[in-house]
Amino acid sequence: MKRRLIATGAALALAIAFSTWLNQPELAAEDIAPATGASATLEQVTAGEYLTRAGNCGACHSAPGGVPFAGGRRIATPFGDVYSSNLTPDDETGLGRWSEADFYRALHLGQSRDGRLLSPAFPYTSTTKISRADSDAIFAWLRTLPPVAQVPPPSTLEFPYDSALALRVWRALNFRPAKAADIAAMDRGAYLVEALGHCGECHTPRGRLGGLQTASRLMGGPIASLGWDALPIAGPDPAESADRGDAERAALLKTGVSRRGAVSGPMSEVVFHSLQYLRDDDIAAITAYLRAQPLAAPPPAPRVPQVSAETAKAQRREGATIYREHCESCHGGEGQGRPSIYPALAGSRIVNAVSATNALRLTLAGGFPPSTEGNPQPYGMPPFSHQLKREQIAAVLTYIRSAWGNDAPPVSVIEVERQ
Amino acid sequence: MLHHDALLPSACRVSMRCLSTVTRWLAAGLLLIGSAARAAEPGTADPMTERLAACAACHGSEGRTVGDTYYPSIAGKPARYLYAQLVNFRDGRRQHTIMAAMLANLSDRYLGEIATFYARQPHAAQPVFDGATAEQLATGERLTRQGDPARKIPPCQACHGEALTGVEPAIPGLRGLPVRYLDAQISAWKQGARRATAPDCMGQIAKALTGAEITAISAWLASQPYAPDARPATSLPAPLPLDCGGVLP
């Protein structure tokens, strides 16, 4: 009898503890001020448009070829696909019936108007740091869009990731709403990077369950769902001298190219849709903030297939020939590139990264930096997937990863095949 | 020791670049001697050629592909047609993974400049396709020239121009395209994998054709001798027999 009582009591205590643990994000939340019912001012709407750009909301909330902000873009996650929601003010399918308090609850707590918990594909670990005033301004701007009736396709998350319990567990592990005082204490650079820009959602590595590994904050790592690696962005740019570092990074963010580099992959989209529109003082605030961030622990080194010293030597020999034939006319005899036109390969972070993923993707598929006001007609790189065999791609990458002072492991044919 | 590079003018430090400048001048010289007047102003290399080296990897230099290839020639096609295709690839109405990725973050304005650049280039001289059967040639010619009024299929020429060299500013020519490409494109329309601005007249026509007819038309079109300097007609012979999106100004 007594034993059973103890067991019941223990089970009950455990259940309470678990549910308290599960509800941590909700328990940590501060009150959300109700909507005032006041109509938006012109300043709010104008500010809202700029803030929406800085947050790059449109990139995910617009489907390719679809109406901007009407949602329906497929967002791949390691657990299945989700589709972005419709942010136009349509009553039935968009934000038509929402108030600015509902909107702030979504950004701040990751909850929909009806209380449903939102998928963390919506980066509320960052948007929770957006101020109420900015949230209201973004909402005011979104309400000026023409309403479009469009329901996103249902998500294809696999069990158990599609369950409400899984979402609660994920939140308990990875999400705490930001405190108003902490939001107010952020300087402009911190606010643009951590809140609006949500840079850490890609540039901070994620653990197996998709949680941000804050011990490696802003140190880059693989973006599993996109198949690209995010570069480390904390601290000064090691490829640039101290006096030029900020200016070069600012150019890269604003125009897509710097003296020695160019953005590529998913970052091209960020520059194209968002960063090119930011004011110079905001870009400067971002670069100053990034430079000042401490270098945290690098993410765990990726496991790459080994290449024997002998093979690597043969690869370098063959790679040098391929380089002269196919690459040198643009990237230069010393891997120096051409300023603001062709990226330098000597000293490049992409070329020297332990994981060859980005270098491989660029070599196979080619591509253009974004066209921006500062660089309206970018120069493109041809795809080599059709011109070079896998062995040749591995060889030329092994070569550039060891030439001109570069120092990164050789690339095996298996890595090329995996792309 | 003085590095020998230091003795060269700075533009020549990168050997290939220097070499390519030399070749360019050489080429310019030869063109002048041969007075091949049609080749776009010799010596004044358009910087777009270099910007678009990525496209040349598949579409050939200045957009001319020749021979048995799937890659279509894009030189000399009407500018607005080319522009619409670039936007269609970028926005998913036409499918090609590498092209879509390349165009993803290019502005409408740059796409317009790219289209204009290729529209200005001389056509490629395509070899004539010689693999068509007599039956294919007969069916192909009949459908192209007369259509099939009973099935509401207008003659191709009604839109693509009397000489099938296209009509400015938005209807492409059907000459000088690889047979494989023609077949694949019309079939893609039939299956809905290629779409144009609505109303999509080509989709309507392709859906009315059978697979065998598409093959016959493609074979006939590719078998016709083709003058590479043919330009798109400047206006339509008569009003369009069907509505086509984005064609009229």
XYZ file of C-alpha atoms in Angstrom:
668
model
C 0.000 0.000 0.000
C 2.619 2.454 1.154
C 4.869 1.443 -1.708
C 2.177 2.070 -4.257
C 1.537 5.507 -2.755
C 5.201 6.376 -3.022
C 5.296 5.161 -6.620
C 2.213 7.199 -7.521
C 3.656 10.250 -5.778
C 6.952 9.853 -7.583
C 5.214 9.449 -10.937
C 3.135 12.535 -10.249
C 6.182 14.564 -9.250
C 7.950 13.410 -12.378
C 4.985 14.352 -14.532
C 4.834 17.810 -12.966
C 8.575 18.290 -13.350
C 8.396 17.179 -16.979
C 5.505 19.438 -17.809
C 7.224 22.371 -16.074
C 10.354 21.616 -18.058
C 8.300 21.307 -21.207
C 6.654 24.661 -20.603
C 9.829 26.575 -19.848
C 9.566 28.894 -22.855
C 5.993 29.808 -21.932
C 6.889 30.253 -18.246
C 9.795 32.522 -19.154
C 7.617 34.719 -21.374
C 6.774 38.231 -20.254
C 3.335 39.715 -20.899
C 2.573 40.924 -24.377
C 1.005 44.362 -24.491
C -2.397 44.246 -26.224
C -2.939 45.974 -29.549
C -3.785 49.667 -29.188
C -6.132 49.833 -32.163
C -4.381 53.022 -33.332
C -3.846 53.173 -37.079
C -0.296 53.006 -38.393
C 1.599 56.186 -39.176
C 3.437 56.775 -42.431
C 6.752 56.713 -40.539
C 5.877 53.300 -39.166
C 5.079 51.932 -42.592
C 8.275 53.337 -44.107
C 10.360 52.018 -41.224
C 8.550 48.701 -41.517
C 9.560 48.257 -45.131
C 13.216 48.808 -44.262
C 13.037 46.474 -41.258
C 11.357 43.789 -43.373
C 14.295 44.032 -45.779
C 16.803 43.860 -42.935
C 15.012 40.763 -41.649
C 14.915 39.284 -45.179
C 11.362 38.078 -44.480
C 10.513 38.187 -48.180
C 13.124 35.612 -49.193
C 11.374 32.798 -47.342
C 7.814 34.124 -47.488
C 7.740 34.349 -51.305
C 7.674 31.335 -53.619
C 9.810 31.511 -56.781
C 7.650 33.142 -59.432
C 4.862 33.693 -56.898
C 3.395 36.845 -55.376
C 5.861 38.410 -52.908
C 4.984 37.674 -49.256
C 2.148 35.306 -50.185
C 4.202 32.398 -48.807
C 4.353 28.865 -50.143
C 8.129 28.629 -50.536
C 9.471 25.199 -49.705
C 11.886 25.300 -46.775
C 13.917 22.113 -46.572
C 14.840 20.921 -43.078
C 16.644 17.717 -42.085
C 13.294 16.460 -40.758
C 11.169 17.134 -43.840
C 9.868 20.116 -45.791
C 7.789 22.968 -44.430
C 6.186 25.737 -46.474
C 6.232 29.396 -45.508
C 3.014 31.097 -44.531
C 1.156 33.883 -46.303
C 1.981 37.297 -44.797
C -0.382 39.336 -46.978
C -3.452 40.785 -45.228
C -5.922 38.237 -46.631
C -8.622 37.456 -44.056
C -8.896 33.732 -44.628
C -5.391 32.661 -45.599
C -3.080 35.495 -44.505
C -2.675 37.945 -41.628
C -5.924 39.806 -42.375
C -7.502 39.134 -38.995
C -4.310 39.480 -36.983
C -3.583 42.376 -34.644
C -0.097 43.747 -34.010
C -0.133 41.871 -30.680
C -0.798 38.592 -32.516
C 2.054 39.392 -34.875
C 4.432 40.169 -32.017
C 3.449 36.917 -30.295
C 4.486 35.023 -33.428
C 7.885 36.749 -33.635
C 8.489 36.772 -29.907
C 7.054 33.445 -28.764
C 6.834 31.394 -31.939
C 3.077 30.988 -31.576
C 0.378 31.517 -34.140
C -2.735 33.621 -33.543
C -4.669 30.514 -32.507
C -1.970 29.497 -29.999
C -0.510 26.791 -32.264
C 3.257 26.441 -31.848
C 5.175 27.384 -34.975
C 7.825 25.263 -36.669
C 11.344 26.436 -35.821
C 11.987 26.652 -39.573
C 10.596 30.097 -38.761
C 13.666 31.439 -36.914
C 11.978 32.652 -33.741
C 15.104 31.890 -31.712
C 16.253 35.153 -33.359
C 13.031 37.036 -34.041
C 12.217 36.823 -30.330
C 14.862 39.564 -29.949
C 13.015 41.985 -32.255
C 11.618 44.958 -30.352
C 7.883 45.501 -30.047
C 8.150 48.852 -31.844
C 9.917 47.233 -34.805
C 7.487 44.326 -34.849
C 4.591 46.795 -35.014
C 6.289 48.676 -37.861
C 6.873 45.481 -39.871
C 3.258 44.516 -39.313
C 2.083 47.973 -40.408
C 4.045 47.620 -43.649
C 2.783 44.090 -44.337
C -0.773 45.406 -44.043
C -0.173 47.742 -46.974
C 0.387 44.767 -49.321
C -2.453 43.669 -51.594
C -4.207 40.683 -49.979
C -3.659 37.379 -51.791
C -5.686 34.248 -51.033
C -3.152 31.420 -50.923
C -2.728 28.514 -48.527
C 0.757 26.979 -48.311
C 1.036 23.248 -49.094
C 1.048 21.035 -45.977
C 4.434 20.234 -44.478
C 6.014 16.835 -45.035
C 7.687 16.433 -41.646
C 8.216 12.812 -40.721
C 7.064 11.212 -37.499
C 7.857 12.069 -34.726
C 8.964 15.535 -35.861
C 5.442 16.410 -36.967
C 3.963 16.011 -33.465
C 3.103 18.833 -31.061
C 5.038 17.043 -28.315
C 8.218 16.989 -30.427
C 7.859 20.722 -30.964
C 7.435 21.304 -27.230
C 10.499 19.265 -26.418
C 12.484 21.138 -29.058
C 11.392 24.459 -27.602
C 12.191 23.426 -24.043
C 15.681 22.462 -25.165
C 16.431 25.309 -27.539
C 14.200 28.324 -27.071
C 13.727 31.034 -24.420
C 11.822 34.223 -25.240
C 14.066 37.299 -25.032
C 13.597 39.648 -22.067
C 12.543 43.209 -22.833
C 15.501 44.571 -20.854
C 17.975 42.482 -22.857
C 16.460 43.641 -26.122
C 16.756 47.269 -25.040
C 20.398 46.760 -24.036
C 21.588 45.575 -27.478
C 23.564 48.060 -29.588
C 22.648 48.527 -33.255
C 25.155 46.011 -34.619
C 24.089 43.349 -32.133
C 20.441 44.003 -32.890
C 20.930 43.764 -36.668
C 22.983 40.569 -36.431
C 21.212 38.759 -33.590
C 17.611 39.892 -33.983
C 16.610 41.170 -37.435
C 19.363 39.633 -39.553
C 19.158 36.270 -37.732
C 22.679 35.558 -39.020
C 23.288 32.932 -36.350
C 20.520 30.722 -37.740
C 23.023 29.669 -40.406
C 26.393 30.861 -39.087
C 26.086 29.136 -35.702
C 26.309 25.367 -36.119
C 23.378 23.136 -35.176
C 23.339 19.948 -33.161
C 21.764 16.694 -34.201
C 18.290 17.792 -33.124
C 18.555 21.094 -34.916
C 19.358 23.237 -31.871
C 21.902 26.069 -32.185
C 25.232 25.141 -30.550
C 25.901 28.402 -28.739
C 29.350 27.184 -27.612
C 30.367 27.684 -31.261
C 28.480 30.920 -31.759
C 28.977 32.456 -35.246
C 31.751 29.973 -36.026
C 30.032 28.565 -39.108
C 29.422 24.942 -40.025
C 27.341 22.789 -42.337
C 23.792 23.919 -43.121
C 22.370 20.434 -43.369
C 19.202 21.296 -45.237
C 20.951 23.386 -47.897
C 24.076 21.334 -48.473
C 26.341 24.355 -48.110
C 28.721 25.279 -45.293
C 28.254 28.619 -43.556
C 31.560 30.422 -43.054
C 32.709 31.566 -39.605
C 31.896 35.269 -39.192
C 33.054 36.012 -35.626
C 36.166 38.164 -35.264
C 38.191 39.982 -37.919
C 38.417 38.567 -41.450
C 41.729 36.644 -41.423
C 42.267 37.170 -45.174
C 42.368 40.964 -44.802
C 44.733 43.332 -43.019
C 43.387 44.973 -39.868
C 42.987 48.388 -41.501
C 41.025 47.067 -44.486
C 39.057 44.306 -42.864
C 35.908 46.259 -42.019
C 35.759 48.091 -45.352
C 36.180 44.876 -47.337
C 33.582 43.053 -45.311
C 31.198 45.980 -45.696
C 31.700 45.896 -49.475
C 31.033 42.169 -49.520
C 27.781 42.531 -47.602
C 26.528 45.548 -49.494
C 27.601 44.732 -53.073
C 28.239 40.975 -53.031
C 31.922 41.366 -53.913
C 34.999 42.633 -52.119
C 38.544 43.150 -53.334
C 39.421 39.494 -52.793
C 36.109 37.719 -52.504
C 32.517 37.238 -53.586
C 29.474 35.816 -51.834
C 28.117 32.531 -53.108
C 25.466 29.941 -52.379
C 22.729 30.905 -49.922
C 24.595 34.077 -48.954
C 24.025 35.464 -52.469
C 20.332 35.395 -51.776
C 20.789 37.259 -48.486
C 22.774 40.020 -50.188
C 20.390 40.169 -53.156
C 17.177 40.393 -51.161
C 18.333 42.069 -47.961
C 21.804 43.423 -47.242
C 22.253 45.490 -50.431
C 19.352 47.660 -49.277
C 20.788 48.477 -45.837
C 22.108 51.966 -45.095
C 25.880 52.329 -44.892
C 25.729 53.103 -41.175
C 23.845 49.861 -40.552
C 26.342 47.872 -42.619
C 29.130 49.529 -40.602
C 27.385 48.603 -37.347
C 27.204 44.970 -38.484
C 30.870 44.779 -39.483
C 32.011 46.448 -36.246
C 29.913 44.035 -34.203
C 31.180 40.951 -36.045
C 34.809 42.039 -35.724
C 34.378 42.396 -31.969
C 32.884 38.927 -31.445
C 35.122 36.446 -29.634
C 36.311 33.428 -31.578
C 34.410 30.556 -29.985
C 35.176 26.855 -30.279
C 35.133 25.811 -33.930
C 32.416 23.286 -34.775
C 33.524 19.642 -34.733
C 35.711 18.950 -37.768
C 33.784 17.142 -40.510
C 34.904 13.607 -41.240
C 36.319 13.548 -44.737
C 37.540 10.508 -46.657
C 41.323 10.147 -46.410
C 43.551 10.554 -49.417
C 46.973 8.893 -49.306
C 50.042 11.135 -49.550
C 50.973 9.452 -52.808
C 47.560 10.019 -54.388
C 47.565 13.618 -53.202
C 50.942 14.185 -54.841
C 49.682 12.841 -58.171
C 46.508 14.910 -57.807
C 48.508 18.080 -57.272
C 50.548 17.416 -60.383
C 47.465 16.762 -62.524
C 45.561 19.567 -60.794
C 48.206 22.152 -61.673
C 47.762 21.351 -65.365
C 43.971 21.498 -65.150
C 44.240 24.775 -63.270
C 46.352 26.355 -65.996
C 43.970 25.232 -68.690
C 40.613 26.033 -67.099
C 41.003 28.358 -64.111
C 44.068 30.528 -64.459
C 42.680 32.959 -67.027
C 40.273 34.266 -64.367
C 41.748 33.334 -60.975
C 45.331 34.179 -61.946
C 48.685 32.398 -62.016
C 49.176 32.987 -58.309
C 45.556 32.432 -57.316
C 45.302 36.193 -56.872
C 42.015 36.679 -58.786
C 41.058 40.082 -60.122
C 39.861 42.718 -57.644
C 36.060 42.760 -57.288
C 35.659 40.616 -60.427
C 37.159 37.175 -59.830
C 37.725 36.012 -56.253
C 41.266 35.295 -55.104
C 41.869 31.629 -54.315
C 45.095 32.266 -52.404
C 44.126 32.764 -48.774
C 40.423 32.218 -49.515
C 38.376 30.911 -46.612
C 36.299 28.755 -48.904
C 39.325 27.142 -50.501
C 41.029 26.600 -47.145
C 38.016 25.241 -45.269
C 38.512 21.715 -43.917
C 35.278 20.707 -45.627
C 35.541 21.120 -49.376
C 31.749 21.328 -49.765
C 31.469 24.943 -50.910
C 34.506 24.807 -53.181
C 33.123 21.635 -54.745
C 29.677 23.028 -55.307
C 31.047 26.180 -56.880
C 33.345 24.227 -59.169
C 30.626 21.812 -60.254
C 27.748 24.243 -60.744
C 29.459 27.614 -61.211
C 27.350 30.673 -60.586
C 27.153 34.432 -60.331
C 27.453 36.726 -57.347
C 24.185 38.667 -56.926
C 23.578 41.722 -59.074
C 23.358 44.680 -56.729
C 23.366 48.418 -57.103
C 27.075 48.436 -56.259
C 27.840 45.565 -58.673
C 24.993 45.475 -61.193
C 26.640 43.233 -63.814
C 28.549 40.511 -61.979
C 30.966 38.147 -63.752
C 30.014 34.478 -63.623
C 31.878 31.248 -63.117
C 31.126 28.418 -65.570
C 29.964 25.036 -64.296
C 32.616 22.347 -64.676
C 30.399 19.343 -63.989
C 30.069 18.869 -67.750
C 33.643 19.617 -68.722
C 35.761 17.828 -66.134
C 35.617 14.275 -64.844
C 35.204 13.643 -61.129
C 38.860 12.678 -60.798
C 39.873 15.941 -62.459
C 37.650 18.004 -60.141
C 39.198 16.290 -57.099
C 42.681 16.875 -58.511
C 42.265 20.562 -59.243
C 40.721 21.199 -55.830
C 43.525 19.316 -54.109
C 45.934 21.485 -56.068
C 44.404 24.860 -55.180
C 44.067 23.772 -51.543
C 47.849 23.385 -51.313
C 49.150 26.078 -53.690
C 50.172 29.697 -52.930
C 50.332 29.179 -49.158
C 46.912 27.529 -48.948
C 46.756 24.630 -46.545
C 43.745 22.321 -46.548
C 43.394 18.549 -46.820
C 43.293 16.915 -50.267
C 39.898 16.161 -51.799
C 38.942 12.591 -52.625
C 36.887 11.453 -55.585
C 34.291 10.152 -53.098
C 33.645 13.698 -51.914
C 33.015 14.799 -55.505
C 30.635 11.894 -56.013
C 28.651 12.817 -52.929
C 27.686 16.204 -54.400
C 67.250 38.465 -57.510
C 64.713 40.356 -59.493
C 61.636 38.293 -60.188
C 61.144 38.230 -63.946
C 57.463 39.119 -63.522
C 58.523 42.544 -62.343
C 59.828 43.291 -65.815
C 56.482 42.724 -67.496
C 53.790 45.388 -67.703
C 51.349 44.773 -64.877
C 48.520 43.735 -67.174
C 50.664 40.864 -68.407
C 51.642 39.396 -65.046
C 48.966 36.789 -65.386
C 50.249 34.925 -68.372
C 46.907 33.638 -69.712
C 45.366 37.058 -69.590
C 48.242 38.441 -71.565
C 47.987 35.590 -74.024
C 44.291 36.112 -74.471
C 44.843 39.806 -75.147
C 47.348 38.846 -77.791
C 44.934 36.340 -79.340
C 42.229 38.921 -79.334
C 44.374 41.375 -81.273
C 45.463 38.627 -83.601
C 41.884 37.640 -84.198
C 40.976 41.263 -84.758
C 43.777 41.578 -87.273
C 42.729 38.472 -89.175
C 39.159 39.618 -89.267
C 40.237 42.938 -90.694
C 42.363 41.290 -93.351
C 39.553 38.950 -94.292
C 37.212 41.938 -94.050
C 34.626 39.687 -92.432
C 32.515 42.765 -91.897
C 29.617 40.967 -90.278
C 31.542 39.845 -87.176
C 30.557 42.286 -84.420
C 33.127 45.117 -84.414
C 36.475 43.326 -84.282
C 38.862 44.295 -81.518
C 36.300 46.026 -79.351
C 35.510 43.029 -77.200
C 32.195 43.589 -75.475
C 32.766 43.143 -71.714
C 29.528 41.151 -71.677
C 31.355 38.331 -73.476
C 33.627 37.920 -70.483
C 30.905 38.465 -67.893
C 28.917 35.677 -69.510
C 31.739 33.160 -69.919
C 29.647 30.977 -67.599
C 26.901 30.758 -70.212
C 29.390 30.019 -72.990
C 30.265 26.758 -71.238
C 26.975 25.337 -72.539
C 25.664 27.795 -75.128
C 28.932 28.392 -76.913
C 30.810 31.610 -77.317
C 28.372 34.484 -77.931
C 25.488 32.051 -77.616
C 26.133 29.955 -80.707
C 25.991 26.206 -80.344
C 26.586 24.046 -83.355
C 26.049 20.375 -84.067
C 24.279 17.525 -82.382
C 23.820 18.991 -78.957
C 20.921 19.566 -76.646
C 22.076 23.052 -75.748
C 20.076 25.502 -77.813
C 21.705 28.325 -79.692
C 20.554 31.616 -78.202
C 22.361 34.048 -80.515
C 20.170 36.292 -82.621
C 16.836 35.349 -81.009
C 14.408 38.203 -80.295
C 15.456 40.057 -77.148
C 12.118 39.957 -75.414
C 11.769 36.254 -76.044
C 15.190 35.634 -74.473
C 14.356 37.859 -71.535
C 11.098 35.977 -70.919
C 12.993 32.667 -70.945
C 15.571 33.887 -68.429
C 12.814 35.038 -66.104
C 10.953 31.744 -66.662
C 13.989 29.670 -65.678
C 14.621 31.846 -62.635
C 11.002 31.651 -61.533
C 10.462 27.938 -62.210
C 8.212 28.041 -65.303
C 11.017 26.308 -67.199
C 13.207 23.717 -65.548
C 16.970 23.526 -65.636
C 18.709 23.251 -62.293
C 22.036 24.844 -63.153
C 20.480 27.687 -65.136
C 17.952 28.427 -62.425
C 20.701 28.526 -59.789
C 22.815 30.839 -61.944
C 19.994 33.271 -62.562
C 18.528 33.153 -59.045
C 20.069 36.371 -57.791
C 20.391 38.387 -60.974
C 18.239 41.495 -61.294
C 15.568 41.891 -63.977
C 17.669 44.681 -65.359
C 20.773 42.541 -65.782
C 18.669 39.765 -67.331
C 17.401 42.352 -69.815
C 20.962 43.364 -70.674
C 21.951 39.727 -71.095
C 18.989 39.143 -73.423
C 19.877 42.210 -75.497
C 23.478 41.085 -75.737
C 22.582 37.670 -77.157
C 19.875 39.086 -79.427
C 22.547 41.209 -81.121
C 24.855 38.272 -81.910
C 24.854 36.647 -85.351
C 23.119 33.250 -85.586
C 24.913 29.962 -85.686
C 25.003 28.059 -88.971
C 23.385 24.742 -88.038
C 24.155 21.652 -90.053
C 21.039 20.218 -91.676
C 19.522 17.177 -89.951
C 19.501 14.168 -92.279
C 17.824 11.490 -90.186
C 14.163 12.162 -91.010
C 11.948 9.618 -92.779
C 9.947 10.644 -95.838
C 6.731 10.210 -93.887
C 7.987 12.451 -91.073
C 8.983 15.097 -93.599
C 5.533 15.050 -95.214
C 3.635 15.211 -91.897
C 6.008 17.815 -90.503
C 5.753 20.086 -93.510
C 1.946 19.810 -93.669
C 1.445 20.678 -90.003
C 3.971 23.498 -90.075
C 2.624 25.117 -93.216
C -1.098 24.403 -92.963
C -1.751 23.355 -89.393
C -4.847 21.237 -88.842
C -7.925 23.478 -88.796
C -10.218 20.601 -87.746
C -8.221 20.176 -84.523
C -7.742 23.941 -84.043
C -3.997 23.740 -84.740
C -2.889 26.909 -86.562
C 0.072 26.758 -88.957
C 3.331 27.424 -87.123
C 4.189 30.136 -89.617
C 1.208 32.239 -88.583
C 3.118 33.142 -85.432
C 6.738 32.199 -86.080
C 6.906 34.246 -89.287
C 6.597 33.376 -92.978
C 10.229 32.186 -93.080
C 10.002 30.668 -89.560
C 12.801 32.967 -88.435
C 10.714 34.438 -85.614
C 9.006 37.800 -85.209
C 10.275 40.744 -83.163
C 10.078 41.337 -80.291
C 8.971 38.128 -78.596
C 8.441 35.149 -80.925
C 11.516 32.958 -81.501
C 12.597 31.455 -84.798
C 12.269 27.708 -85.340
C 15.260 27.451 -87.656
C 18.713 26.334 -86.648
C 17.619 24.538 -83.489
C 18.914 21.047 -82.697
C 16.306 18.370 -83.488
C 16.568 16.907 -79.978
C 15.946 20.305 -78.485
C 12.862 20.998 -80.628
C 11.316 17.645 -79.770
C 12.052 18.040 -76.061
C 10.623 21.565 -75.877
C 7.327 20.868 -77.635
C 6.951 17.660 -75.592
C 7.700 19.590 -72.395
C 4.858 21.968 -73.266
C 2.581 19.011 -73.920
C 3.408 17.601 -70.477
C 3.268 20.952 -68.695
C 6.968 20.987 -67.799
C 7.521 24.152 -69.858
C 5.151 27.060 -69.530
C 5.090 30.539 -71.008
C 3.299 33.662 -69.834
C -0.481 32.998 -69.804
C -2.380 32.567 -72.041
C 0.186 29.955 -73.058
C -0.650 29.403 -76.752
C 2.257 26.995 -77.294
C 0.947 24.817 -74.466
C -2.441 24.685 -76.152
C -0.930 23.733 -79.520
C 1.452 21.137 -78.086
C -1.351 19.428 -76.172
C -3.320 19.080 -79.417
C -0.384 17.339 -81.175
C 0.455 13.636 -80.792
C 3.954 12.505 -79.831
C 4.591 11.213 -83.354
C 3.501 14.516 -84.866
C 5.850 16.415 -82.562
C 8.718 14.196 -83.681
C 7.751 14.713 -87.332
C 7.548 18.495 -87.008
C 10.897 18.634 -85.216
C 12.515 16.435 -87.855
C 11.136 18.535 -90.715
C 12.134 21.838 -89.103
C 15.690 20.656 -88.434
C 16.014 19.284 -91.991
C 15.481 22.619 -93.691
C 18.554 24.440 -94.973
C 19.100 27.493 -92.906
C 20.692 30.849 -93.632
C 22.536 31.918 -90.490
C 22.160 35.623 -91.249
C 18.356 35.389 -91.336
C 16.859 37.854 -88.851
C 13.475 37.706 -87.146
C 10.686 39.399 -89.137
C 9.813 42.855 -87.885
C 6.065 42.295 -87.791
C 3.477 39.539 -87.896
C 1.970 38.579 -91.281
C -1.555 38.791 -89.767
C -3.095 38.977 -86.298
C -2.170 36.011 -84.065
C -4.521 33.031 -84.583
C -4.467 32.391 -80.803
C -3.776 34.668 -77.844
C -0.208 34.432 -76.581
C 0.841 36.054 -73.285
C 3.614 38.629 -73.315
C 3.897 38.765 -77.107
C 2.192 42.007 -78.014
C 3.814 45.203 -76.771
